[in-house]
């Protein structure tokens, strides 16, 4: 998404990925409120701004409903507000802290298919250790409407029918499941010495780590780098390199990375995407070319494909792709971070994730311990 001139001096306020990999499709018109509790990278007096993109970022499953670049429908922001969400991830907020968002001075906003836009800047003061509550009421007609993220919930969220954006308590709300409905970008005014974008799939997003734990590798890297380094997490569950190679909304967000972009893709291309090694390498090369053509000075860090317990043909594709990535065969890649080396079992079983890093007995998504080890290795290497 293109950044407005007045947003110079802003950086991502959270490590939570708010990418979209699904879209609401309803038989009837609806009005519904979505409320999310988010830890920001800093507290205190903050000037925030929110960016919105009415386009699906990446493909879900086989792409029958949601695919990269699918435009959202027409819908309406009836009200949007923020407040001090406290420390307990409850649906309530601290009274007296509610601040309404505006869009060109107006509290409502009609959203068009494929549109990208920003809120007006808004100020709030959060006590140390307190979360931000973001709450908005949206309405839409029947059919496809609002893009959102349908992966496992990494933060606590609530939803309720009707106009409840400013409601101070939990009456009528339920805990959301696989339903993260947030702006595409939450930014705050901050001078930084460096900006990093992490661009990948569910492993980058942090899927299967603890809810509200901020236990994934991108979050831990951001924490160690400190507030002087901006970090934007663009991980999206079930995303593929070929999604990004289409050069639509998702990659458009990554193009905002003015300093360094970390690419960690390939698992879903090899798995559900059934891509050959050559197809995957071509898609990765296209991504790098798009990013470098947009900004020749941006520094591209390409990760090897993490182990995901592939066997047979998929294992061979994984091995071939990683050998080529390690061999710096892609033009425009500045450095390679070998994330697979951190996570893999010793040879000849390097295609398998170390068991201590498994999120469950049968799920090779890296857990919180893996997040720690990746972050440690990345920061030593970085």
Coordinates of C-alpha atoms in Angstrom, one line a residue:
X1 CA 0.0 0.0 0.0
X2 CA 1.3 3.4 -0.9
X3 CA 2.3 5.6 2.1
X4 CA 0.9 9.2 2.3
X5 CA 3.4 12.0 2.5
X6 CA 2.3 12.9 6.0
X7 CA 3.1 9.4 7.3
X8 CA 6.9 10.0 6.9
X9 CA 8.2 9.5 10.4
X10 CA 5.8 6.7 11.2
X11 CA 6.7 3.1 11.8
X12 CA 4.8 -0.1 12.6
X13 CA 3.6 0.1 16.2
X14 CA 3.2 -3.7 16.7
X15 CA 4.8 -7.0 15.8
X16 CA 1.3 -8.5 15.2
X17 CA 0.7 -9.5 11.6
X18 CA -2.5 -8.0 10.3
X19 CA -2.3 -9.5 6.8
X20 CA -5.5 -10.9 5.2
X21 CA -5.8 -14.4 3.8
X22 CA -9.6 -14.7 3.7
X23 CA -12.7 -12.7 2.9
X24 CA -16.2 -12.4 4.4
X25 CA -18.9 -13.9 2.2
X26 CA -22.4 -13.5 3.6
X27 CA -25.9 -14.3 2.2
X28 CA -27.4 -11.4 4.0
X29 CA -26.4 -7.8 4.9
X30 CA -24.8 -7.5 8.3
X31 CA -23.5 -5.0 10.9
X32 CA -20.9 -6.4 13.3
X33 CA -18.3 -5.1 15.8
X34 CA -14.8 -6.5 16.0
X35 CA -12.5 -5.7 19.0
X36 CA -8.9 -6.7 19.4
X37 CA -6.4 -6.3 22.2
X38 CA -2.8 -5.6 20.9
X39 CA 0.5 -5.1 22.6
X40 CA 2.3 -2.2 21.1
X41 CA 6.1 -1.9 20.9
X42 CA 6.0 1.1 23.1
X43 CA 3.6 2.7 25.6
X44 CA 3.3 6.3 26.9
X45 CA 2.1 9.2 24.8
X46 CA 1.6 8.0 21.3
X47 CA 0.5 9.4 18.0
X48 CA -1.0 6.6 16.0
X49 CA -2.3 6.2 12.4
X50 CA -4.1 3.2 10.8
X51 CA -3.7 2.0 7.3
X52 CA -6.4 0.0 5.4
X53 CA -6.2 -2.2 2.3
X54 CA -9.4 -3.7 0.9
X55 CA -7.6 -6.5 -1.0
X56 CA -6.8 -10.1 0.1
X57 CA -3.1 -10.5 0.6
X58 CA -2.5 -14.2 0.2
X59 CA -4.2 -17.5 -0.8
X60 CA -6.1 -19.6 1.6
X61 CA -6.2 -23.4 1.0
X62 CA -6.7 -24.0 -2.8
X63 CA -7.8 -20.4 -3.4
X64 CA -11.5 -21.1 -4.1
X65 CA -12.6 -18.3 -1.9
X66 CA -9.6 -16.2 -1.1
X67 CA -6.5 -15.6 -3.3
X68 CA -3.8 -13.0 -3.6
X69 CA -5.1 -9.8 -5.1
X70 CA -8.8 -10.6 -4.8
X71 CA -10.4 -7.2 -4.1
X72 CA -12.8 -6.9 -1.2
X73 CA -16.3 -5.7 -1.8
X74 CA -18.0 -2.4 -0.8
X75 CA -18.4 -2.0 2.9
X76 CA -18.6 0.7 5.5
X77 CA -16.8 1.7 8.7
X78 CA -19.6 2.8 10.9
X79 CA -17.3 3.7 13.8
X80 CA -13.8 3.0 14.9
X81 CA -12.1 3.7 18.2
X82 CA -9.1 2.9 20.4
X83 CA -8.7 2.8 24.1
X84 CA -6.5 1.7 27.0
X85 CA -7.1 -2.0 27.0
X86 CA -5.3 -2.6 30.3
X87 CA -3.2 -5.7 31.1
X88 CA -5.7 -8.6 31.2
X89 CA -6.8 -8.9 27.5
X90 CA -10.4 -8.5 28.6
X91 CA -13.2 -7.1 26.4
X92 CA -13.5 -4.0 28.7
X93 CA -11.5 -0.9 28.4
X94 CA -10.5 1.8 30.9
X95 CA -13.2 4.4 30.8
X96 CA -12.1 7.9 30.0
X97 CA -9.5 6.7 27.5
X98 CA -11.7 6.1 24.5
X99 CA -10.6 8.0 21.3
X100 CA -12.6 7.9 18.1
X101 CA -10.9 7.5 14.7
X102 CA -11.7 9.9 11.9
X103 CA -11.1 9.7 8.1
X104 CA -10.7 13.1 6.6
X105 CA -12.4 14.5 9.7
X106 CA -15.4 12.2 9.5
X107 CA -16.1 9.3 11.8
X108 CA -17.5 7.0 9.1
X109 CA -16.0 5.7 5.9
X110 CA -17.4 4.0 2.8
X111 CA -14.8 1.6 1.5
X112 CA -14.5 0.7 -2.2
X113 CA -13.2 -2.5 -3.7
X114 CA -9.5 -2.6 -3.8
X115 CA -9.2 0.7 -2.0
X116 CA -6.2 1.7 0.2
X117 CA -6.4 4.6 2.7
X118 CA -5.3 5.9 6.1
X119 CA -7.0 7.3 9.1
X120 CA -6.3 10.7 10.5
X121 CA -3.5 10.6 13.1
X122 CA -4.8 10.2 16.7
X123 CA -3.2 10.5 20.1
X124 CA -3.5 8.3 23.1
X125 CA -1.5 7.7 26.3
X126 CA -1.0 4.1 27.4
X127 CA 0.5 3.3 30.9
X128 CA 3.5 1.1 30.9
X129 CA 2.6 -2.6 30.2
X130 CA -1.0 -1.8 29.0
X131 CA -2.3 -3.0 25.7
X132 CA -4.2 -1.1 23.0
X133 CA -7.8 -1.9 22.4
X134 CA -8.9 -1.4 18.8
X135 CA -12.7 -1.6 18.3
X136 CA -14.8 -1.0 15.1
X137 CA -18.2 -1.6 13.8
X138 CA -18.4 -2.6 10.1
X139 CA -21.4 -3.1 7.8
X140 CA -21.7 -4.7 4.4
X141 CA -24.3 -6.1 2.0
X142 CA -24.6 -9.7 0.9
X143 CA -21.8 -11.4 -1.0
X144 CA -18.0 -10.9 -0.6
X145 CA -17.0 -7.9 1.5
X146 CA -14.2 -7.5 4.1
X147 CA -10.8 -9.2 3.9
X148 CA -9.4 -10.5 7.2
X149 CA -7.1 -13.1 8.7
X150 CA -8.5 -16.6 9.5
X151 CA -5.5 -18.2 11.0
X152 CA -5.1 -19.2 14.6
X153 CA -5.6 -16.3 17.0
X154 CA -2.2 -14.9 18.2
X155 CA -3.9 -12.1 20.1
X156 CA -7.2 -12.0 22.0
X157 CA -10.2 -10.6 20.1
X158 CA -13.9 -10.4 20.5
X159 CA -16.9 -9.8 18.2
X160 CA -20.5 -9.0 18.5
X161 CA -23.5 -8.2 16.3
X162 CA -24.6 -4.6 15.9
X163 CA -23.2 -1.2 16.7
X164 CA -20.9 -1.8 19.7
X165 CA -17.6 -0.1 18.8
X166 CA -17.6 2.2 21.8
X167 CA -19.4 -0.1 24.2
X168 CA -17.2 -0.1 27.4
X169 CA -18.1 -3.7 28.5
X170 CA -18.3 -7.2 27.3
X171 CA -22.1 -7.5 27.0
X172 CA -23.0 -9.3 23.8
X173 CA -19.4 -10.0 22.8
X174 CA -17.9 -13.5 22.3
X175 CA -14.3 -14.5 22.0
X176 CA -13.3 -14.6 18.3
X177 CA -11.9 -17.7 16.7
X178 CA -10.0 -17.6 13.5
X179 CA -11.3 -14.1 13.0
X180 CA -8.7 -11.3 13.2
X181 CA -10.3 -8.2 11.7
X182 CA -7.8 -5.4 12.0
X183 CA -6.5 -2.5 9.9
X184 CA -3.7 -3.6 7.6
X185 CA -1.1 -1.4 9.3
X186 CA -1.0 0.2 12.8
X187 CA 1.7 2.8 12.9
X188 CA 3.1 5.3 15.3
X189 CA 5.1 8.5 15.0
X190 CA 8.7 7.4 15.7
X191 CA 12.2 8.3 14.5
X192 CA 14.0 5.1 13.7
X193 CA 17.6 4.3 12.5
X194 CA 16.5 1.3 10.5
X195 CA 13.3 -0.3 9.1
X196 CA 12.9 -4.1 8.7
X197 CA 10.0 -5.9 7.0
X198 CA 9.6 -9.6 7.7
X199 CA 7.6 -11.1 4.8
X200 CA 6.5 -14.7 4.9
X201 CA 3.9 -17.3 5.7
X202 CA 2.5 -18.7 9.0
X203 CA 6.0 -19.3 10.3
X204 CA 6.7 -15.6 10.1
X205 CA 3.2 -14.7 11.3
X206 CA 3.9 -16.9 14.4
X207 CA 1.1 -19.4 14.0
X208 CA 0.9 -22.1 16.7
X209 CA 2.8 -20.1 19.3
X210 CA 1.0 -19.0 22.5
X211 CA -1.9 -16.5 22.2
X212 CA -0.8 -13.1 23.6
X213 CA 2.6 -14.6 24.2
X214 CA 4.5 -12.7 21.4
X215 CA 6.6 -15.8 21.4
X216 CA 7.5 -16.1 17.7
X217 CA 10.8 -15.3 16.1
X218 CA 9.9 -11.9 14.5
X219 CA 8.6 -10.6 17.9
X220 CA 11.7 -11.7 19.7
X221 CA 14.0 -10.2 17.1
X222 CA 12.0 -6.9 17.3
X223 CA 12.3 -6.9 21.1
X224 CA 16.1 -7.4 21.0
X225 CA 16.7 -4.8 18.3
X226 CA 14.9 -2.2 20.4
X227 CA 12.6 0.7 19.6
X228 CA 15.1 2.5 17.4
X229 CA 14.6 -0.2 14.8
X230 CA 11.2 -0.4 13.1
X231 CA 9.8 -3.9 12.5
X232 CA 6.7 -4.7 10.3
X233 CA 5.5 -8.3 10.4
X234 CA 3.9 -9.3 7.1
X235 CA 3.6 -13.0 7.7
X236 CA 0.4 -14.6 6.4
X237 CA -0.8 -18.1 7.1
X238 CA -0.8 -20.4 4.1
X239 CA 0.9 -17.8 1.9
X240 CA 3.0 -18.8 -1.0
X241 CA 5.9 -17.2 -3.0
X242 CA 3.6 -17.2 -6.0
X243 CA 1.2 -15.0 -4.2
X244 CA 3.8 -12.4 -3.7
X245 CA 5.1 -12.8 -7.3
X246 CA 1.7 -11.5 -8.6
X247 CA 2.9 -8.1 -7.3
X248 CA -0.5 -7.2 -5.8
X249 CA -1.4 -5.7 -2.4
X250 CA 0.7 -8.0 -0.2
X251 CA 4.0 -7.3 -2.0
X252 CA 2.9 -3.6 -2.2
X253 CA 3.1 -3.5 1.6
X254 CA 6.6 -5.0 1.6
X255 CA 7.7 -2.3 -0.8
X256 CA 7.3 0.2 2.0
X257 CA 10.4 -1.4 3.6
X258 CA 13.0 1.3 2.8
X259 CA 16.0 -0.4 4.5
X260 CA 15.8 -4.2 4.8
X261 CA 13.3 -6.9 3.8
X262 CA 13.5 -10.4 5.1
X263 CA 11.9 -13.0 2.9
X264 CA 10.9 -16.4 4.3
X265 CA 8.8 -18.3 1.9
X266 CA 8.5 -21.7 0.2
X267 CA 6.9 -24.1 2.6
X268 CA 3.4 -23.7 1.2
X269 CA 4.6 -23.6 -2.4
X270 CA 6.2 -27.0 -1.9
X271 CA 3.3 -28.4 0.1
X272 CA -0.2 -27.3 -0.9
X273 CA 1.0 -25.3 -3.9
X274 CA 2.7 -28.3 -5.5
X275 CA 5.3 -26.1 -7.1
X276 CA 8.5 -27.5 -8.7
X277 CA 11.9 -26.3 -7.5
X278 CA 12.2 -24.3 -10.7
X279 CA 8.8 -22.7 -10.3
X280 CA 9.6 -21.7 -6.7
X281 CA 13.0 -20.3 -7.6
X282 CA 11.4 -18.3 -10.5
X283 CA 8.8 -16.9 -8.1
X284 CA 11.4 -15.9 -5.6
X285 CA 13.5 -14.2 -8.3
X286 CA 10.4 -12.3 -9.5
X287 CA 9.7 -11.1 -5.9
X288 CA 13.3 -9.9 -5.5
X289 CA 13.1 -8.1 -8.9
X290 CA 9.8 -6.4 -8.0
X291 CA 11.3 -5.1 -4.7
X292 CA 14.6 -4.0 -6.3
X293 CA 12.9 -2.3 -9.2
X294 CA 10.8 -0.3 -6.7
X295 CA 13.8 0.6 -4.5
X296 CA 17.3 -0.4 -5.8
X297 CA 18.8 0.5 -2.4
X298 CA 16.7 -1.9 -0.4
X299 CA 18.7 -4.7 1.2
X300 CA 17.1 -8.1 0.5
X301 CA 17.7 -11.0 3.0
X302 CA 16.5 -14.3 1.8
X303 CA 15.9 -17.2 4.2
X304 CA 16.3 -20.8 3.3
X305 CA 13.0 -22.7 3.4
X306 CA 12.3 -23.9 6.9
X307 CA 12.1 -27.7 7.4
X308 CA 8.5 -28.9 7.4
X309 CA 8.9 -32.6 7.6
X310 CA 8.6 -33.1 3.8
X311 CA 9.1 -36.6 2.4
X312 CA 9.7 -38.1 -1.0
X313 CA 9.3 -35.7 -3.9
X314 CA 8.6 -32.7 -1.7
X315 CA 11.7 -33.4 0.3
X316 CA 13.8 -33.4 -2.8
X317 CA 12.3 -30.1 -3.9
X318 CA 13.0 -28.7 -0.5
X319 CA 16.6 -29.8 -0.7
X320 CA 17.1 -28.5 -4.2
X321 CA 15.7 -25.1 -3.4
X322 CA 17.7 -24.7 -0.3
X323 CA 20.9 -25.7 -2.1
X324 CA 20.3 -23.0 -4.7
X325 CA 19.4 -20.4 -2.1
X326 CA 22.6 -21.1 -0.2
X327 CA 24.5 -20.9 -3.4
X328 CA 23.3 -17.3 -3.9
X329 CA 21.8 -18.2 -7.3
X330 CA 19.2 -15.4 -7.2
X331 CA 20.1 -12.0 -8.6
X332 CA 19.5 -9.1 -6.2
X333 CA 19.7 -11.1 -3.0
X334 CA 22.1 -9.3 -0.6
X335 CA 22.4 -12.0 2.1
X336 CA 21.0 -15.4 3.0
X337 CA 19.9 -16.3 6.5
X338 CA 19.9 -20.1 6.9
X339 CA 16.8 -20.5 9.1
X340 CA 16.7 -24.2 8.1
X341 CA 20.1 -24.8 9.7
X342 CA 18.7 -23.5 13.0
X343 CA 15.6 -25.7 13.0
X344 CA 16.7 -28.9 11.2
X345 CA 17.7 -32.3 12.6
X346 CA 21.3 -33.4 11.9
X347 CA 22.0 -34.9 8.5
X348 CA 20.8 -37.0 6.8
X349 CA 17.5 -35.9 8.4
X350 CA 17.8 -32.2 7.9
X351 CA 14.5 -32.1 6.1
X352 CA 12.8 -32.8 9.5
X353 CA 12.2 -30.2 12.2
X354 CA 13.9 -30.9 15.5
X355 CA 11.3 -32.5 17.8
X356 CA 11.9 -30.0 20.6
X357 CA 10.7 -27.3 18.1
X358 CA 7.5 -29.0 17.1
X359 CA 4.3 -27.1 18.1
X360 CA 2.6 -30.5 18.7
X361 CA 3.4 -34.1 18.0
X362 CA 2.3 -33.9 14.4
X363 CA 2.6 -30.2 13.6
X364 CA 5.9 -28.9 12.3
X365 CA 5.1 -25.2 12.9
X366 CA 7.9 -23.9 15.0
X367 CA 7.0 -23.3 18.7
X368 CA 8.1 -20.6 21.1
X369 CA 11.4 -22.3 21.9
X370 CA 12.1 -22.4 18.2
X371 CA 11.3 -18.7 18.0
X372 CA 13.9 -18.0 20.7
X373 CA 16.6 -20.1 18.8
X374 CA 15.8 -18.4 15.5
X375 CA 16.0 -15.0 17.0
X376 CA 19.3 -15.8 18.8
X377 CA 20.8 -17.1 15.6
X378 CA 19.5 -14.2 13.5
X379 CA 20.8 -11.6 15.8
X380 CA 24.3 -13.2 16.0
X381 CA 24.3 -13.4 12.2
X382 CA 22.8 -10.0 11.7

